[in-house]
Structure formats: C-alpha cells, structure tokens
Short mmCIF file of N, CA and C in Angstrom, two decimals:
data_model
loop_
_atom_site.label_atom_id
_atom_site.label_comp_id
_atom_site.label_asym_id
_atom_site.label_seq_id
_atom_site.Cartn_x
_atom_site.Cartn_y
_atom_site.Cartn_z
N ASP A 22 0.85 -1.18 0.00
CA ASP A 22 0.00 0.00 0.00
C ASP A 22 0.89 1.24 0.00
N LEU A 23 0.85 2.01 -1.06
CA LEU A 23 1.68 3.21 -1.17
C LEU A 23 0.94 4.46 -0.70
N SER A 24 -0.13 4.32 0.05
CA SER A 24 -0.86 5.48 0.54
C SER A 24 -0.27 6.04 1.83
N VAL A 25 0.74 5.41 2.37
CA VAL A 25 1.40 5.89 3.58
C VAL A 25 2.39 6.98 3.22
N ASN A 26 2.38 8.06 3.97
CA ASN A 26 3.36 9.13 3.79
C ASN A 26 3.35 9.64 2.34
N GLU A 27 2.16 9.90 1.83
CA GLU A 27 1.98 10.23 0.41
C GLU A 27 2.71 11.48 -0.06
N LYS A 28 2.98 12.40 0.83
CA LYS A 28 3.62 13.66 0.42
C LYS A 28 5.12 13.53 0.21
N ASN A 29 5.70 12.39 0.58
CA ASN A 29 7.13 12.18 0.43
C ASN A 29 7.39 11.04 -0.54
N TYR A 30 8.53 11.11 -1.21
CA TYR A 30 8.87 10.10 -2.21
C TYR A 30 9.10 8.72 -1.61
N ASP A 31 9.40 8.63 -0.32
CA ASP A 31 9.78 7.34 0.27
C ASP A 31 8.59 6.48 0.68
N ARG A 32 7.38 6.98 0.65
CA ARG A 32 6.16 6.22 0.79
C ARG A 32 6.18 5.08 1.79
N GLY A 33 6.35 5.33 3.05
CA GLY A 33 6.30 4.29 4.07
C GLY A 33 7.64 3.70 4.44
N LEU A 34 8.68 4.14 3.79
CA LEU A 34 10.02 3.67 4.13
C LEU A 34 10.41 4.25 5.48
N LEU A 35 10.84 3.40 6.41
CA LEU A 35 11.17 3.85 7.75
C LEU A 35 12.47 4.65 7.78
N TYR A 36 13.43 4.30 6.96
CA TYR A 36 14.71 5.01 6.85
C TYR A 36 15.21 4.75 5.44
N ARG A 37 16.24 5.44 5.03
CA ARG A 37 16.76 5.24 3.67
C ARG A 37 18.20 4.75 3.71
N LEU A 38 18.57 4.05 2.65
CA LEU A 38 19.96 3.65 2.44
C LEU A 38 20.48 4.43 1.24
N ASP A 39 21.78 4.62 1.18
CA ASP A 39 22.36 5.18 -0.03
C ASP A 39 22.01 4.26 -1.19
N TYR A 40 21.85 4.81 -2.36
CA TYR A 40 21.45 4.05 -3.54
C TYR A 40 22.34 2.82 -3.75
N GLU A 41 23.63 2.96 -3.51
CA GLU A 41 24.59 1.88 -3.78
C GLU A 41 24.64 0.84 -2.67
N THR A 42 24.06 1.11 -1.51
CA THR A 42 24.12 0.21 -0.36
C THR A 42 23.05 -0.86 -0.48
N SER A 43 23.43 -2.10 -0.23
CA SER A 43 22.46 -3.20 -0.26
C SER A 43 21.94 -3.46 1.15
N GLY A 44 20.92 -4.31 1.24
CA GLY A 44 20.49 -4.74 2.55
C GLY A 44 19.04 -4.52 2.87
N VAL A 45 18.76 -4.66 4.16
CA VAL A 45 17.40 -4.63 4.66
C VAL A 45 16.80 -3.22 4.60
N LEU A 46 15.55 -3.17 4.16
CA LEU A 46 14.74 -1.96 4.20
C LEU A 46 13.45 -2.31 4.92
N ILE A 47 12.94 -1.37 5.69
CA ILE A 47 11.69 -1.61 6.41
C ILE A 47 10.65 -0.61 5.92
N TYR A 48 9.56 -1.14 5.38
CA TYR A 48 8.42 -0.33 4.97
C TYR A 48 7.30 -0.53 5.97
N VAL A 49 6.61 0.54 6.27
CA VAL A 49 5.48 0.50 7.20
C VAL A 49 4.24 0.88 6.42
N ASN A 50 3.20 0.04 6.44
CA ASN A 50 2.03 0.31 5.60
C ASN A 50 0.83 0.86 6.37
N HIS A 51 1.06 1.38 7.56
CA HIS A 51 0.00 2.05 8.32
C HIS A 51 0.48 3.46 8.67
N GLU A 52 -0.28 4.44 8.28
CA GLU A 52 0.12 5.85 8.45
C GLU A 52 0.45 6.19 9.90
N LYS A 53 -0.43 5.80 10.83
CA LYS A 53 -0.21 6.15 12.23
C LYS A 53 1.07 5.50 12.77
N LEU A 54 1.27 4.22 12.47
CA LEU A 54 2.46 3.51 12.93
C LEU A 54 3.72 4.11 12.30
N HIS A 55 3.65 4.42 11.03
CA HIS A 55 4.80 5.04 10.36
C HIS A 55 5.16 6.36 11.05
N GLY A 56 4.17 7.19 11.32
CA GLY A 56 4.41 8.47 11.99
C GLY A 56 5.01 8.28 13.37
N ASP A 57 4.47 7.31 14.11
CA ASP A 57 4.97 7.03 15.46
C ASP A 57 6.41 6.54 15.42
N LEU A 58 6.72 5.60 14.53
CA LEU A 58 8.08 5.08 14.44
C LEU A 58 9.06 6.15 13.97
N ARG A 59 8.66 6.99 13.02
CA ARG A 59 9.55 8.06 12.56
C ARG A 59 9.76 9.10 13.67
N THR A 60 8.72 9.45 14.39
CA THR A 60 8.83 10.45 15.46
C THR A 60 9.74 9.96 16.57
N HIS A 61 9.66 8.69 16.90
CA HIS A 61 10.44 8.11 18.00
C HIS A 61 11.53 7.16 17.49
N TYR A 62 12.02 7.42 16.30
CA TYR A 62 12.96 6.53 15.63
C TYR A 62 14.17 6.17 16.50
N HIS A 63 14.80 7.17 17.09
CA HIS A 63 16.03 6.93 17.85
C HIS A 63 15.79 6.14 19.14
N GLU A 64 14.59 6.21 19.69
CA GLU A 64 14.29 5.40 20.86
C GLU A 64 13.83 3.99 20.48
N ARG A 65 13.19 3.85 19.33
CA ARG A 65 12.62 2.57 18.91
C ARG A 65 13.62 1.65 18.22
N VAL A 66 14.50 2.22 17.40
CA VAL A 66 15.47 1.38 16.69
C VAL A 66 16.65 1.17 17.63
N VAL A 67 16.82 -0.07 18.07
CA VAL A 67 17.82 -0.36 19.10
C VAL A 67 19.11 -0.94 18.54
N LYS A 68 19.08 -1.39 17.28
CA LYS A 68 20.29 -1.96 16.70
C LYS A 68 20.26 -1.80 15.19
N LYS A 69 21.38 -1.29 14.65
CA LYS A 69 21.54 -1.15 13.20
C LYS A 69 22.91 -1.75 12.88
N GLU A 70 22.89 -2.93 12.27
CA GLU A 70 24.15 -3.64 12.01
C GLU A 70 24.42 -3.69 10.51
N TYR A 71 25.62 -3.29 10.15
CA TYR A 71 26.09 -3.29 8.77
C TYR A 71 27.34 -4.13 8.67
N VAL A 72 27.62 -4.59 7.46
CA VAL A 72 28.91 -5.22 7.17
C VAL A 72 29.51 -4.47 5.98
N ALA A 73 30.83 -4.41 5.97
CA ALA A 73 31.53 -3.70 4.89
C ALA A 73 32.85 -4.39 4.62
N ILE A 74 33.33 -4.23 3.40
CA ILE A 74 34.68 -4.66 3.05
C ILE A 74 35.46 -3.39 2.75
N VAL A 75 36.55 -3.20 3.49
CA VAL A 75 37.35 -1.98 3.35
C VAL A 75 38.77 -2.33 2.91
N SER A 76 39.43 -1.36 2.32
CA SER A 76 40.82 -1.54 1.91
C SER A 76 41.74 -1.56 3.12
N GLY A 77 42.75 -2.42 3.05
CA GLY A 77 43.78 -2.43 4.07
C GLY A 77 43.47 -3.28 5.28
N HIS A 78 44.40 -3.24 6.22
CA HIS A 78 44.33 -4.04 7.44
C HIS A 78 43.72 -3.20 8.56
N TRP A 79 42.45 -3.42 8.83
CA TRP A 79 41.74 -2.70 9.89
C TRP A 79 42.09 -3.35 11.22
N THR A 80 42.55 -2.54 12.17
CA THR A 80 42.94 -3.08 13.48
C THR A 80 42.13 -2.52 14.63
N HIS A 81 41.38 -1.45 14.41
CA HIS A 81 40.64 -0.78 15.48
C HIS A 81 39.37 -1.56 15.83
N ARG A 82 39.13 -1.76 17.11
CA ARG A 82 37.86 -2.31 17.60
C ARG A 82 37.27 -1.25 18.52
N GLY A 83 35.97 -1.15 18.53
CA GLY A 83 35.31 -0.21 19.43
C GLY A 83 34.79 1.02 18.72
N LEU A 84 34.67 2.10 19.48
CA LEU A 84 34.04 3.34 19.01
C LEU A 84 34.89 4.09 18.01
N LEU A 85 34.24 4.54 16.95
CA LEU A 85 34.84 5.42 15.96
C LEU A 85 33.95 6.65 15.91
N LYS A 86 34.53 7.82 16.23
CA LYS A 86 33.74 9.04 16.33
C LYS A 86 34.36 10.13 15.46
N HIS A 87 33.52 10.79 14.65
CA HIS A 87 33.93 11.92 13.83
C HIS A 87 32.82 12.96 13.84
N PHE A 88 33.17 14.18 13.53
CA PHE A 88 32.18 15.22 13.30
C PHE A 88 32.02 15.34 11.79
N LEU A 89 30.77 15.29 11.33
CA LEU A 89 30.48 15.26 9.90
C LEU A 89 29.84 16.56 9.45
N PHE A 90 30.23 16.99 8.27
CA PHE A 90 29.62 18.18 7.70
C PHE A 90 29.51 18.02 6.19
N PRO A 91 28.39 18.51 5.62
CA PRO A 91 28.15 18.36 4.18
C PRO A 91 29.00 19.35 3.38
N TYR A 92 29.34 18.92 2.17
CA TYR A 92 30.00 19.83 1.24
C TYR A 92 29.73 19.33 -0.18
N GLY A 93 30.18 20.09 -1.15
CA GLY A 93 29.99 19.70 -2.55
C GLY A 93 28.64 20.14 -3.05
N GLU A 94 28.32 19.70 -4.25
CA GLU A 94 27.07 20.08 -4.90
C GLU A 94 25.88 19.71 -4.03
N LYS A 95 25.15 20.73 -3.57
CA LYS A 95 23.96 20.58 -2.72
C LYS A 95 24.22 19.75 -1.47
N GLY A 96 25.48 19.72 -0.99
CA GLY A 96 25.80 19.00 0.23
C GLY A 96 25.61 17.51 0.14
N HIS A 97 25.77 16.93 -1.06
CA HIS A 97 25.55 15.49 -1.24
C HIS A 97 26.73 14.63 -0.80
N ARG A 98 27.78 15.24 -0.37
CA ARG A 98 28.93 14.48 0.10
C ARG A 98 29.26 14.97 1.51
N MET A 99 29.80 14.09 2.32
CA MET A 99 30.12 14.47 3.70
C MET A 99 31.63 14.48 3.89
N MET A 100 32.07 15.33 4.77
CA MET A 100 33.46 15.37 5.20
C MET A 100 33.47 15.04 6.68
N ALA A 101 34.58 14.48 7.13
CA ALA A 101 34.69 14.10 8.54
C ALA A 101 35.95 14.70 9.13
N THR A 102 35.84 15.08 10.38
CA THR A 102 36.98 15.56 11.14
C THR A 102 36.85 15.05 12.56
N THR A 103 37.95 14.92 13.24
CA THR A 103 37.89 14.51 14.65
C THR A 103 37.75 15.74 15.55
N GLN A 104 37.84 16.93 14.97
CA GLN A 104 37.72 18.17 15.74
C GLN A 104 36.25 18.58 15.83
N PRO A 105 35.81 19.05 16.99
CA PRO A 105 34.43 19.54 17.10
C PRO A 105 34.18 20.66 16.09
N PRO A 106 33.00 20.68 15.49
CA PRO A 106 32.70 21.67 14.47
C PRO A 106 32.43 23.05 15.07
N HIS A 107 32.64 24.06 14.26
CA HIS A 107 32.31 25.43 14.66
C HIS A 107 30.88 25.77 14.24
N ASN A 108 30.32 24.95 13.37
CA ASN A 108 28.98 25.18 12.86
C ASN A 108 28.01 24.24 13.59
N LYS A 109 26.94 24.79 14.12
CA LYS A 109 25.97 23.99 14.88
C LYS A 109 25.25 22.96 14.04
N GLU A 110 25.23 23.13 12.71
CA GLU A 110 24.54 22.19 11.84
C GLU A 110 25.33 20.90 11.64
N ASN A 111 26.62 20.93 11.92
CA ASN A 111 27.43 19.72 11.78
C ASN A 111 27.10 18.77 12.92
N GLN A 112 27.20 17.47 12.65
CA GLN A 112 26.77 16.49 13.63
C GLN A 112 27.85 15.46 13.93
N GLU A 113 27.76 14.91 15.12
CA GLU A 113 28.69 13.87 15.53
C GLU A 113 28.19 12.52 15.03
N GLY A 114 29.08 11.80 14.36
CA GLY A 114 28.77 10.45 13.90
C GLY A 114 29.51 9.44 14.74
N ARG A 115 28.81 8.38 15.18
CA ARG A 115 29.42 7.34 16.00
C ARG A 115 29.12 5.97 15.41
N LEU A 116 30.17 5.18 15.27
CA LEU A 116 30.07 3.78 14.83
C LEU A 116 30.77 2.92 15.86
N TRP A 117 30.32 1.70 16.01
CA TRP A 117 31.01 0.74 16.85
C TRP A 117 31.47 -0.39 15.94
N ILE A 118 32.79 -0.58 15.85
CA ILE A 118 33.33 -1.67 15.05
C ILE A 118 33.40 -2.90 15.96
N GLU A 119 32.55 -3.86 15.68
CA GLU A 119 32.42 -5.05 16.51
C GLU A 119 33.46 -6.10 16.17
N ASN A 120 33.71 -6.26 14.89
CA ASN A 120 34.57 -7.35 14.45
C ASN A 120 35.29 -6.93 13.18
N ALA A 121 36.51 -7.39 13.01
CA ALA A 121 37.27 -7.14 11.78
C ALA A 121 38.08 -8.38 11.45
N ILE A 122 37.96 -8.82 10.22
CA ILE A 122 38.73 -9.97 9.75
C ILE A 122 39.56 -9.51 8.55
N TYR A 123 40.86 -9.66 8.63
CA TYR A 123 41.76 -9.22 7.57
C TYR A 123 42.08 -10.38 6.63
N HIS A 124 42.04 -10.11 5.35
CA HIS A 124 42.41 -11.08 4.31
C HIS A 124 43.66 -10.56 3.62
N ASP A 125 44.80 -11.11 3.97
CA ASP A 125 46.06 -10.56 3.47
C ASP A 125 46.28 -10.78 1.98
N ASN A 126 45.71 -11.84 1.41
CA ASN A 126 45.92 -12.07 -0.02
C ASN A 126 45.25 -11.02 -0.90
N THR A 127 44.19 -10.36 -0.40
CA THR A 127 43.52 -9.30 -1.16
C THR A 127 43.67 -7.93 -0.50
N ASP A 128 44.33 -7.88 0.65
CA ASP A 128 44.54 -6.65 1.41
C ASP A 128 43.23 -5.90 1.69
N VAL A 129 42.25 -6.66 2.18
CA VAL A 129 40.97 -6.06 2.58
C VAL A 129 40.58 -6.60 3.96
N SER A 130 39.73 -5.85 4.63
CA SER A 130 39.19 -6.27 5.92
C SER A 130 37.67 -6.31 5.84
N PHE A 131 37.09 -7.32 6.44
CA PHE A 131 35.64 -7.48 6.53
C PHE A 131 35.23 -6.98 7.91
N LEU A 132 34.38 -5.96 7.96
CA LEU A 132 33.98 -5.33 9.22
C LEU A 132 32.52 -5.59 9.54
N THR A 133 32.23 -5.76 10.82
CA THR A 133 30.87 -5.74 11.34
C THR A 133 30.73 -4.43 12.10
N ILE A 134 29.74 -3.64 11.72
CA ILE A 134 29.59 -2.27 12.21
C ILE A 134 28.23 -2.10 12.85
N HIS A 135 28.21 -1.52 14.04
CA HIS A 135 26.95 -1.13 14.68
C HIS A 135 26.85 0.38 14.55
N LEU A 136 25.88 0.82 13.78
CA LEU A 136 25.67 2.24 13.54
C LEU A 136 24.96 2.84 14.75
N GLN A 137 25.60 3.78 15.42
CA GLN A 137 25.00 4.36 16.62
C GLN A 137 24.23 5.64 16.34
N THR A 138 24.58 6.32 15.28
CA THR A 138 23.82 7.53 14.91
C THR A 138 23.07 7.20 13.62
N GLY A 139 23.38 7.79 12.53
CA GLY A 139 22.69 7.48 11.28
C GLY A 139 22.58 8.72 10.41
N LEU A 140 23.72 9.22 9.98
CA LEU A 140 23.78 10.43 9.18
C LEU A 140 24.08 10.07 7.73
N ARG A 141 23.75 10.98 6.82
CA ARG A 141 24.00 10.74 5.41
C ARG A 141 25.45 10.37 5.16
N HIS A 142 25.66 9.27 4.48
CA HIS A 142 27.00 8.77 4.09
C HIS A 142 27.91 8.53 5.29
N GLN A 143 27.35 8.42 6.47
CA GLN A 143 28.16 8.35 7.69
C GLN A 143 29.19 7.22 7.67
N ILE A 144 28.76 6.00 7.42
CA ILE A 144 29.70 4.87 7.45
C ILE A 144 30.77 5.06 6.38
N ARG A 145 30.35 5.41 5.18
CA ARG A 145 31.27 5.60 4.06
C ARG A 145 32.30 6.67 4.39
N CYS A 146 31.85 7.78 4.92
CA CYS A 146 32.72 8.91 5.24
C CYS A 146 33.67 8.59 6.38
N GLN A 147 33.15 8.00 7.44
CA GLN A 147 34.00 7.72 8.60
C GLN A 147 35.07 6.68 8.31
N LEU A 148 34.73 5.63 7.58
CA LEU A 148 35.73 4.62 7.26
C LEU A 148 36.83 5.20 6.36
N ALA A 149 36.42 6.04 5.41
CA ALA A 149 37.42 6.70 4.55
C ALA A 149 38.29 7.64 5.37
N ALA A 150 37.70 8.38 6.29
CA ALA A 150 38.47 9.31 7.14
C ALA A 150 39.46 8.55 8.03
N ALA A 151 39.12 7.31 8.36
CA ALA A 151 40.01 6.47 9.17
C ALA A 151 41.10 5.82 8.32
N GLY A 152 41.09 6.10 7.01
CA GLY A 152 42.13 5.57 6.13
C GLY A 152 41.80 4.24 5.48
N HIS A 153 40.54 3.80 5.60
CA HIS A 153 40.13 2.51 5.04
C HIS A 153 38.81 2.66 4.30
N PRO A 154 38.83 3.24 3.10
CA PRO A 154 37.57 3.41 2.36
C PRO A 154 36.97 2.06 1.97
N ILE A 155 35.67 2.06 1.80
CA ILE A 155 34.95 0.86 1.40
C ILE A 155 35.32 0.52 -0.05
N VAL A 156 35.55 -0.75 -0.29
CA VAL A 156 35.84 -1.22 -1.65
C VAL A 156 34.62 -0.89 -2.53
N GLY A 157 34.88 -0.27 -3.67
CA GLY A 157 33.83 0.12 -4.59
C GLY A 157 33.27 1.51 -4.35
N ASP A 158 33.71 2.19 -3.31
CA ASP A 158 33.20 3.53 -2.99
C ASP A 158 34.16 4.59 -3.52
N THR A 159 34.13 4.82 -4.81
CA THR A 159 35.06 5.78 -5.44
C THR A 159 34.76 7.21 -5.00
N LEU A 160 33.55 7.50 -4.55
CA LEU A 160 33.22 8.84 -4.05
C LEU A 160 34.09 9.22 -2.86
N TYR A 161 34.43 8.24 -2.03
CA TYR A 161 35.23 8.47 -0.83
C TYR A 161 36.62 7.83 -0.91
N GLY A 162 37.12 7.63 -2.12
CA GLY A 162 38.49 7.17 -2.29
C GLY A 162 38.69 5.68 -2.30
N GLY A 163 37.62 4.92 -2.35
CA GLY A 163 37.74 3.45 -2.40
C GLY A 163 38.17 2.98 -3.77
N ARG A 164 38.80 1.83 -3.80
CA ARG A 164 39.22 1.30 -5.10
C ARG A 164 38.00 0.86 -5.89
N PRO A 165 38.04 1.07 -7.19
CA PRO A 165 36.88 0.74 -8.04
C PRO A 165 36.52 -0.74 -7.97
N ASN A 166 35.23 -1.00 -8.06
CA ASN A 166 34.72 -2.36 -8.10
C ASN A 166 33.34 -2.30 -8.75
N LYS A 167 32.77 -3.44 -9.06
CA LYS A 167 31.45 -3.48 -9.69
C LYS A 167 30.35 -3.00 -8.76
N ARG A 168 30.60 -3.04 -7.45
CA ARG A 168 29.58 -2.62 -6.49
C ARG A 168 30.24 -2.01 -5.26
N LEU A 169 29.46 -1.34 -4.47
CA LEU A 169 29.89 -0.79 -3.19
C LEU A 169 29.70 -1.90 -2.15
N PHE A 170 30.75 -2.25 -1.42
CA PHE A 170 30.67 -3.34 -0.45
C PHE A 170 30.26 -2.85 0.93
N LEU A 171 29.03 -2.32 0.99
CA LEU A 171 28.39 -1.91 2.24
C LEU A 171 26.99 -2.52 2.23
N HIS A 172 26.64 -3.22 3.31
CA HIS A 172 25.39 -3.95 3.36
C HIS A 172 24.72 -3.77 4.72
N ALA A 173 23.46 -3.35 4.71
CA ALA A 173 22.66 -3.24 5.94
C ALA A 173 22.19 -4.65 6.29
N GLN A 174 22.83 -5.25 7.27
CA GLN A 174 22.58 -6.65 7.59
C GLN A 174 21.34 -6.85 8.46
N SER A 175 21.14 -6.00 9.47
CA SER A 175 19.95 -6.15 10.30
C SER A 175 19.61 -4.86 11.04
N TYR A 176 18.32 -4.69 11.27
CA TYR A 176 17.79 -3.60 12.09
C TYR A 176 16.86 -4.24 13.10
N SER A 177 16.96 -3.81 14.35
CA SER A 177 16.05 -4.28 15.39
C SER A 177 15.33 -3.07 15.98
N LEU A 178 14.02 -3.22 16.16
CA LEU A 178 13.26 -2.11 16.73
C LEU A 178 12.25 -2.62 17.74
N LYS A 179 11.94 -1.74 18.69
CA LYS A 179 10.95 -2.04 19.72
C LYS A 179 9.62 -1.41 19.32
N HIS A 180 8.55 -2.18 19.53
CA HIS A 180 7.20 -1.65 19.30
C HIS A 180 6.25 -2.34 20.26
N GLU A 181 5.58 -1.55 21.08
CA GLU A 181 4.61 -2.04 22.05
C GLU A 181 5.17 -3.18 22.90
N GLY A 182 6.40 -3.02 23.35
CA GLY A 182 7.03 -3.97 24.24
C GLY A 182 7.68 -5.17 23.56
N ASP A 183 7.51 -5.30 22.27
CA ASP A 183 8.12 -6.42 21.54
C ASP A 183 9.32 -5.94 20.76
N LEU A 184 10.27 -6.86 20.55
CA LEU A 184 11.46 -6.57 19.76
C LEU A 184 11.33 -7.26 18.41
N PHE A 185 11.46 -6.51 17.34
CA PHE A 185 11.39 -7.05 15.99
C PHE A 185 12.75 -6.88 15.33
N THR A 186 13.26 -7.95 14.71
CA THR A 186 14.53 -7.88 14.00
C THR A 186 14.29 -8.24 12.55
N PHE A 187 14.79 -7.39 11.66
CA PHE A 187 14.69 -7.59 10.21
C PHE A 187 16.11 -7.78 9.70
N SER A 188 16.32 -8.86 8.93
CA SER A 188 17.67 -9.20 8.49
C SER A 188 17.71 -9.42 6.99
N SER A 189 18.87 -9.16 6.43
CA SER A 189 19.18 -9.44 5.04
C SER A 189 20.55 -10.07 4.99
N PRO A 190 20.63 -11.37 4.75
CA PRO A 190 21.94 -12.05 4.77
C PRO A 190 22.87 -11.54 3.68
#
C-alpha cells in the first residue's frame, strides 16, 4: 500500500539507504504507525548492524567518532573531522566496530559495524576518514569495483514492548 506518507517520495520507508548500499529496508504500511516510528525513531530502533569490506588491514575495535559536515554540490557528500565543528549544523557520527577480519591475499578487511547515529553517508565517510575506504566507494576514495561493499545486515526495533529484528543475509 503506497498510501502511507503520500507527500514524500519514500512512501512508508522507515529510513533510507544510499542508492549503492544493499540490505534490509523496512516499509510500514499504516500511516499512524509510520508516523509514530519516525517520530520516535532513535528510541525505537535499538540496533543497526552493517557489514563492509574496506581496503587495508583494519585493526581498530570499538568506538569510531567523527564530526560530519556536508560539502559539494547541494551538500551530497560528507566530510569528517575529529575536531568539534564550529557550525551547529554539523553532527557527531558514531560507529562501533564489533569485528574485523583481515584477508592478506587481497589486502581487505571485513567489518561488522553497529551504527549508533545514522547520518547521510556516515559509514562511508567515517571509514574513509580512518584511512580505510569501502571497496567500490570511489566517491570516498575506495578502489573501483562493480559494487559498493556496504550492506545493511539487520535492524532491530521495539514496538509495544516487543522486539522485531529484520535481516538481510
């Protein structure tokens, strides 16, 4: 039913992924529920797990924090710095790197990422700023490939006391 959220192009989509990112999407087909989940999104969505393949040997585990700010044509690209921004519109991006497996024969690392915030291009920008761009992400300095190796693996959300998990292997 595309009658949910009719004034917006996303028509019931709970959140958006970058065009090149694969993975789970959650559509809500009831207007009231969609509004409630969007209004309380940060309290309701309790886990956002992604996987990525990045260039090089990733060794960091734990929190990765940057301040992100838009730039370029209509602000469609993000820049990251570890310094607090001078502009109030810039936002802090936080990722938790849960796991990293290095493959020395291809010089890439497979990462499991828990997205703690959720800003435009956040994962792509932060991994590139850390010196390990995603394979296939030429916008942020990644080596060319047929696809961008970023995948939304699972989202978990609370609704009326229940926990729902949506996964895409």
